[in-house]
PDB file of C-alpha atoms in Angstrom:
ATOM      1  CA  MET A   1     104.765  54.149  74.537  1.00  0.00           C
ATOM      2  CA  ASN A   2     106.700  55.692  71.628  1.00  0.00           C
ATOM      3  CA  SER A   3     105.641  59.043  70.220  1.00  0.00           C
ATOM      4  CA  SER A   4     103.256  58.798  67.256  1.00  0.00           C
ATOM      5  CA  ARG A   5     104.760  61.905  65.626  1.00  0.00           C
ATOM      6  CA  PRO A   6     107.509  60.177  63.573  1.00  0.00           C
ATOM      7  CA  TYR A   7     105.045  57.589  62.278  1.00  0.00           C
ATOM      8  CA  LEU A   8     102.534  60.268  61.313  1.00  0.00           C
ATOM      9  CA  VAL A   9     105.216  62.374  59.603  1.00  0.00           C
ATOM     10  CA  ARG A  10     106.353  59.395  57.494  1.00  0.00           C
ATOM     11  CA  ALA A  11     102.786  58.333  56.666  1.00  0.00           C
ATOM     12  CA  LEU A  12     101.687  61.836  55.692  1.00  0.00           C
ATOM     13  CA  TYR A  13     104.826  62.335  53.611  1.00  0.00           C
ATOM     14  CA  GLU A  14     104.112  59.129  51.676  1.00  0.00           C
ATOM     15  CA  TRP A  15     100.425  60.012  51.281  1.00  0.00           C
ATOM     16  CA  ILE A  16     101.236  63.505  49.954  1.00  0.00           C
ATOM     17  CA  VAL A  17     103.821  62.172  47.468  1.00  0.00           C
ATOM     18  CA  ASP A  18     101.505  59.332  46.345  1.00  0.00           C
ATOM     19  CA  ASN A  19      98.894  61.983  45.501  1.00  0.00           C
ATOM     20  CA  ASP A  20     101.384  63.891  43.303  1.00  0.00           C
ATOM     21  CA  CYS A  21     101.558  66.833  45.683  1.00  0.00           C
ATOM     22  CA  THR A  22     104.545  68.669  47.163  1.00  0.00           C
ATOM     23  CA  PRO A  23     105.232  67.869  50.839  1.00  0.00           C
ATOM     24  CA  HIS A  24     106.289  70.825  52.975  1.00  0.00           C
ATOM     25  CA  MET A  25     107.402  70.626  56.606  1.00  0.00           C
ATOM     26  CA  LEU A  26     106.971  73.454  59.087  1.00  0.00           C
ATOM     27  CA  VAL A  27     109.947  73.348  61.472  1.00  0.00           C
ATOM     28  CA  ASN A  28     110.792  75.094  64.742  1.00  0.00           C
ATOM     29  CA  ALA A  29     114.220  76.440  63.716  1.00  0.00           C
ATOM     30  CA  GLU A  30     115.091  77.227  67.354  1.00  0.00           C
ATOM     31  CA  PHE A  31     114.592  73.658  68.638  1.00  0.00           C
ATOM     32  CA  PRO A  32     117.791  72.082  70.055  1.00  0.00           C
ATOM     33  CA  LYS A  33     119.973  70.240  67.524  1.00  0.00           C
ATOM     34  CA  VAL A  34     118.047  71.594  64.499  1.00  0.00           C
ATOM     35  CA  ASP A  35     120.462  72.225  61.647  1.00  0.00           C
ATOM     36  CA  VAL A  36     118.791  74.363  58.973  1.00  0.00           C
ATOM     37  CA  PRO A  37     119.978  77.535  57.212  1.00  0.00           C
ATOM     38  CA  GLN A  38     119.018  80.155  59.819  1.00  0.00           C
ATOM     39  CA  GLY A  39     119.054  82.970  57.265  1.00  0.00           C
ATOM     40  CA  PHE A  40     115.918  81.477  55.714  1.00  0.00           C
ATOM     41  CA  ALA A  41     113.970  81.150  58.987  1.00  0.00           C
ATOM     42  CA  SER A  42     111.292  83.661  59.927  1.00  0.00           C
ATOM     43  CA  ASP A  43     109.943  84.123  63.465  1.00  0.00           C
ATOM     44  CA  GLY A  44     111.877  81.041  64.579  1.00  0.00           C
ATOM     45  CA  GLN A  45     110.228  78.828  61.959  1.00  0.00           C
ATOM     46  CA  ILE A  46     111.142  77.588  58.509  1.00  0.00           C
ATOM     47  CA  VAL A  47     109.100  75.838  55.823  1.00  0.00           C
ATOM     48  CA  LEU A  48     111.025  73.130  53.978  1.00  0.00           C
ATOM     49  CA  ASN A  49     110.095  71.627  50.623  1.00  0.00           C
ATOM     50  CA  VAL A  50     110.877  67.935  51.141  1.00  0.00           C
ATOM     51  CA  SER A  51     109.630  66.619  47.800  1.00  0.00           C
ATOM     52  CA  PRO A  52     111.721  63.882  46.167  1.00  0.00           C
ATOM     53  CA  SER A  53     112.711  66.309  43.391  1.00  0.00           C
ATOM     54  CA  ALA A  54     113.880  68.999  45.860  1.00  0.00           C
ATOM     55  CA  VAL A  55     116.014  66.935  48.258  1.00  0.00           C
ATOM     56  CA  ARG A  56     118.648  64.217  48.155  1.00  0.00           C
ATOM     57  CA  HIS A  57     119.385  61.424  50.619  1.00  0.00           C
ATOM     58  CA  LEU A  58     116.135  61.882  52.564  1.00  0.00           C
ATOM     59  CA  HIS A  59     116.166  59.796  55.742  1.00  0.00           C
ATOM     60  CA  MET A  60     113.264  59.667  58.196  1.00  0.00           C
ATOM     61  CA  ASP A  61     113.420  57.640  61.399  1.00  0.00           C
ATOM     62  CA  ASN A  62     111.934  57.886  64.884  1.00  0.00           C
ATOM     63  CA  GLU A  63     114.554  60.423  65.991  1.00  0.00           C
ATOM     64  CA  ALA A  64     114.964  62.867  63.108  1.00  0.00           C
ATOM     65  CA  VAL A  65     114.578  63.761  59.450  1.00  0.00           C
ATOM     66  CA  SER A  66     117.753  64.497  57.514  1.00  0.00           C
ATOM     67  CA  PHE A  67     118.449  65.339  53.885  1.00  0.00           C
ATOM     68  CA  GLU A  68     120.459  67.512  51.531  1.00  0.00           C
ATOM     69  CA  GLY A  69     118.785  70.545  49.984  1.00  0.00           C
ATOM     70  CA  ARG A  70     119.653  73.786  48.224  1.00  0.00           C
ATOM     71  CA  PHE A  71     118.953  77.279  49.529  1.00  0.00           C
ATOM     72  CA  GLY A  72     119.693  80.165  47.223  1.00  0.00           C
ATOM     73  CA  GLY A  73     121.574  77.689  45.014  1.00  0.00           C
ATOM     74  CA  VAL A  74     123.890  76.680  47.866  1.00  0.00           C
ATOM     75  CA  PRO A  75     123.768  73.032  49.022  1.00  0.00           C
ATOM     76  CA  HIS A  76     123.096  72.376  52.722  1.00  0.00           C
ATOM     77  CA  THR A  77     122.796  69.252  54.854  1.00  0.00           C
ATOM     78  CA  LEU A  78     119.746  69.583  57.098  1.00  0.00           C
ATOM     79  CA  PHE A  79     118.949  67.763  60.336  1.00  0.00           C
ATOM     80  CA  VAL A  80     115.533  68.118  61.973  1.00  0.00           C
ATOM     81  CA  PRO A  81     114.738  66.277  65.232  1.00  0.00           C
ATOM     82  CA  ILE A  82     111.197  64.887  65.137  1.00  0.00           C
ATOM     83  CA  GLY A  83     110.157  67.165  68.030  1.00  0.00           C
ATOM     84  CA  ALA A  84     111.025  70.224  65.913  1.00  0.00           C
ATOM     85  CA  ILE A  85     108.501  69.308  63.208  1.00  0.00           C
ATOM     86  CA  LEU A  86     105.450  71.483  63.746  1.00  0.00           C
ATOM     87  CA  GLY A  87     103.537  70.255  60.715  1.00  0.00           C
ATOM     88  CA  ILE A  88     103.596  68.522  57.356  1.00  0.00           C
ATOM     89  CA  TYR A  89     101.229  69.437  54.546  1.00  0.00           C
ATOM     90  CA  ALA A  90     100.734  69.478  50.772  1.00  0.00           C
ATOM     91  CA  ARG A  91     101.638  72.813  49.202  1.00  0.00           C
ATOM     92  CA  GLU A  92      98.906  72.504  46.564  1.00  0.00           C
ATOM     93  CA  ASN A  93      95.908  72.159  48.884  1.00  0.00           C
ATOM     94  CA  GLY A  94      97.158  72.598  52.468  1.00  0.00           C
ATOM     95  CA  GLN A  95      96.042  69.108  53.500  1.00  0.00           C
ATOM     96  CA  GLY A  96      98.185  67.587  56.211  1.00  0.00           C
ATOM     97  CA  MET A  97      98.656  67.878  59.956  1.00  0.00           C
ATOM     98  CA  VAL A  98      99.904  70.398  62.490  1.00  0.00           C
ATOM     99  CA  PHE A  99     101.455  69.055  65.703  1.00  0.00           C
ATOM    100  CA  ASP A 100     101.529  70.444  69.230  1.00  0.00           C
ATOM    101  CA  LEU A 101     104.713  72.102  70.368  1.00  0.00           C
ATOM    102  CA  GLU A 102     107.002  69.507  71.898  1.00  0.00           C
ATOM    103  CA  SER A 103     109.316  70.063  74.809  1.00  0.00           C
ATOM    104  CA  PRO A 104     112.971  70.036  73.754  1.00  0.00           C
ATOM    105  CA  PHE A 105     113.667  67.866  76.819  1.00  0.00           C
ATOM    106  CA  GLU A 106     113.517  64.107  76.422  1.00  0.00           C
ATOM    107  CA  ASP A 107     112.348  63.422  79.973  1.00  0.00           C
ATOM    108  CA  ASP A 108     109.915  66.098  81.175  1.00  0.00           C
ATOM    109  CA  GLU A 109     109.110  64.161  84.372  1.00  0.00           C
ATOM    110  CA  ALA A 110     112.716  64.343  85.565  1.00  0.00           C
ATOM    111  CA  ILE A 111     112.769  68.072  84.944  1.00  0.00           C
ATOM    112  CA  ASP A 112     109.419  68.608  86.691  1.00  0.00           C
ATOM    113  CA  SER A 113     110.626  66.731  89.761  1.00  0.00           C
ATOM    114  CA  GLU A 114     113.689  68.988  90.022  1.00  0.00           C
ATOM    115  CA  GLY A 115     111.828  72.269  89.583  1.00  0.00           C
ATOM    116  CA  GLY A 116     108.473  71.506  91.171  1.00  0.00           C
ATOM    117  CA  ASP A 117     107.782  75.198  91.889  1.00  0.00           C
ATOM    118  CA  ASP A 118     106.670  75.717  88.283  1.00  0.00           C
ATOM    119  CA  VAL A 119     103.844  73.147  88.460  1.00  0.00           C
ATOM    120  CA  PRO A 120     100.439  74.916  88.564  1.00  0.00           C
ATOM    121  CA  PRO A 121      97.699  73.797  90.976  1.00  0.00           C
ATOM    122  CA  PRO A 122      95.562  70.954  89.547  1.00  0.00           C
ATOM    123  CA  ASP A 123      92.400  73.065  89.143  1.00  0.00           C
ATOM    124  CA  SER A 124      94.100  75.997  87.362  1.00  0.00           C
ATOM    125  CA  GLU A 125      94.082  76.314  83.577  1.00  0.00           C
ATOM    126  CA  PRO A 126      97.435  75.554  81.911  1.00  0.00           C
ATOM    127  CA  PRO A 127      99.140  78.519  80.225  1.00  0.00           C
ATOM    128  CA  ARG A 128      98.764  78.769  76.464  1.00  0.00           C
ATOM    129  CA  PRO A 129     102.035  78.244  74.583  1.00  0.00           C
ATOM    130  CA  SER A 130     103.177  81.272  72.628  1.00  0.00           C
ATOM    131  CA  GLY A 131     104.630  81.163  69.150  1.00  0.00           C
ATOM    132  CA  ARG A 132     102.302  78.439  67.842  1.00  0.00           C
ATOM    133  CA  PRO A 133     102.257  77.845  64.108  1.00  0.00           C
ATOM    134  CA  SER A 134      99.736  79.882  62.184  1.00  0.00           C
ATOM    135  CA  LEU A 135      98.614  77.306  59.623  1.00  0.00           C
ATOM    136  CA  LYS A 136      94.938  77.080  58.782  1.00  0.00           C
ATOM    137  CA  VAL A 137      92.896  74.678  56.686  1.00  0.00           C
ATOM    138  CA  VAL A 138      91.856  76.157  53.352  1.00  0.00           C
ATOM    139  CA  LYS A 139      89.094  74.336  51.528  1.00  0.00           C
TER     140      LYS A 139
END
């Protein structure tokens, strides 16, 4: 089954814009193939204003989000694989969604079969991922 993440990102983007709010995306700037201005990233993450008035040529599909934006007055072409999107929310009220960290590998099963030593026993608790986004719901 296809990942639900690209569908949710597109739906939430449309919902945020339809409600006259400013959509922001939280992105893992260290994810493979991400092309964002690294000088604006902090702790490996970057928040991008993706409102229609802030970007040009916005394209969202099941693989990635791409657009042109300005940083410090300098135009940049950005490319964000769907797996690098950690969340999308409205700047005005924080409503949106945060996603789990996604593996940068397309086929985790193939990797697990090669390096089976890293698989924990079935009754042990999985390790907590570090570097999770620190968004919280503000009401």
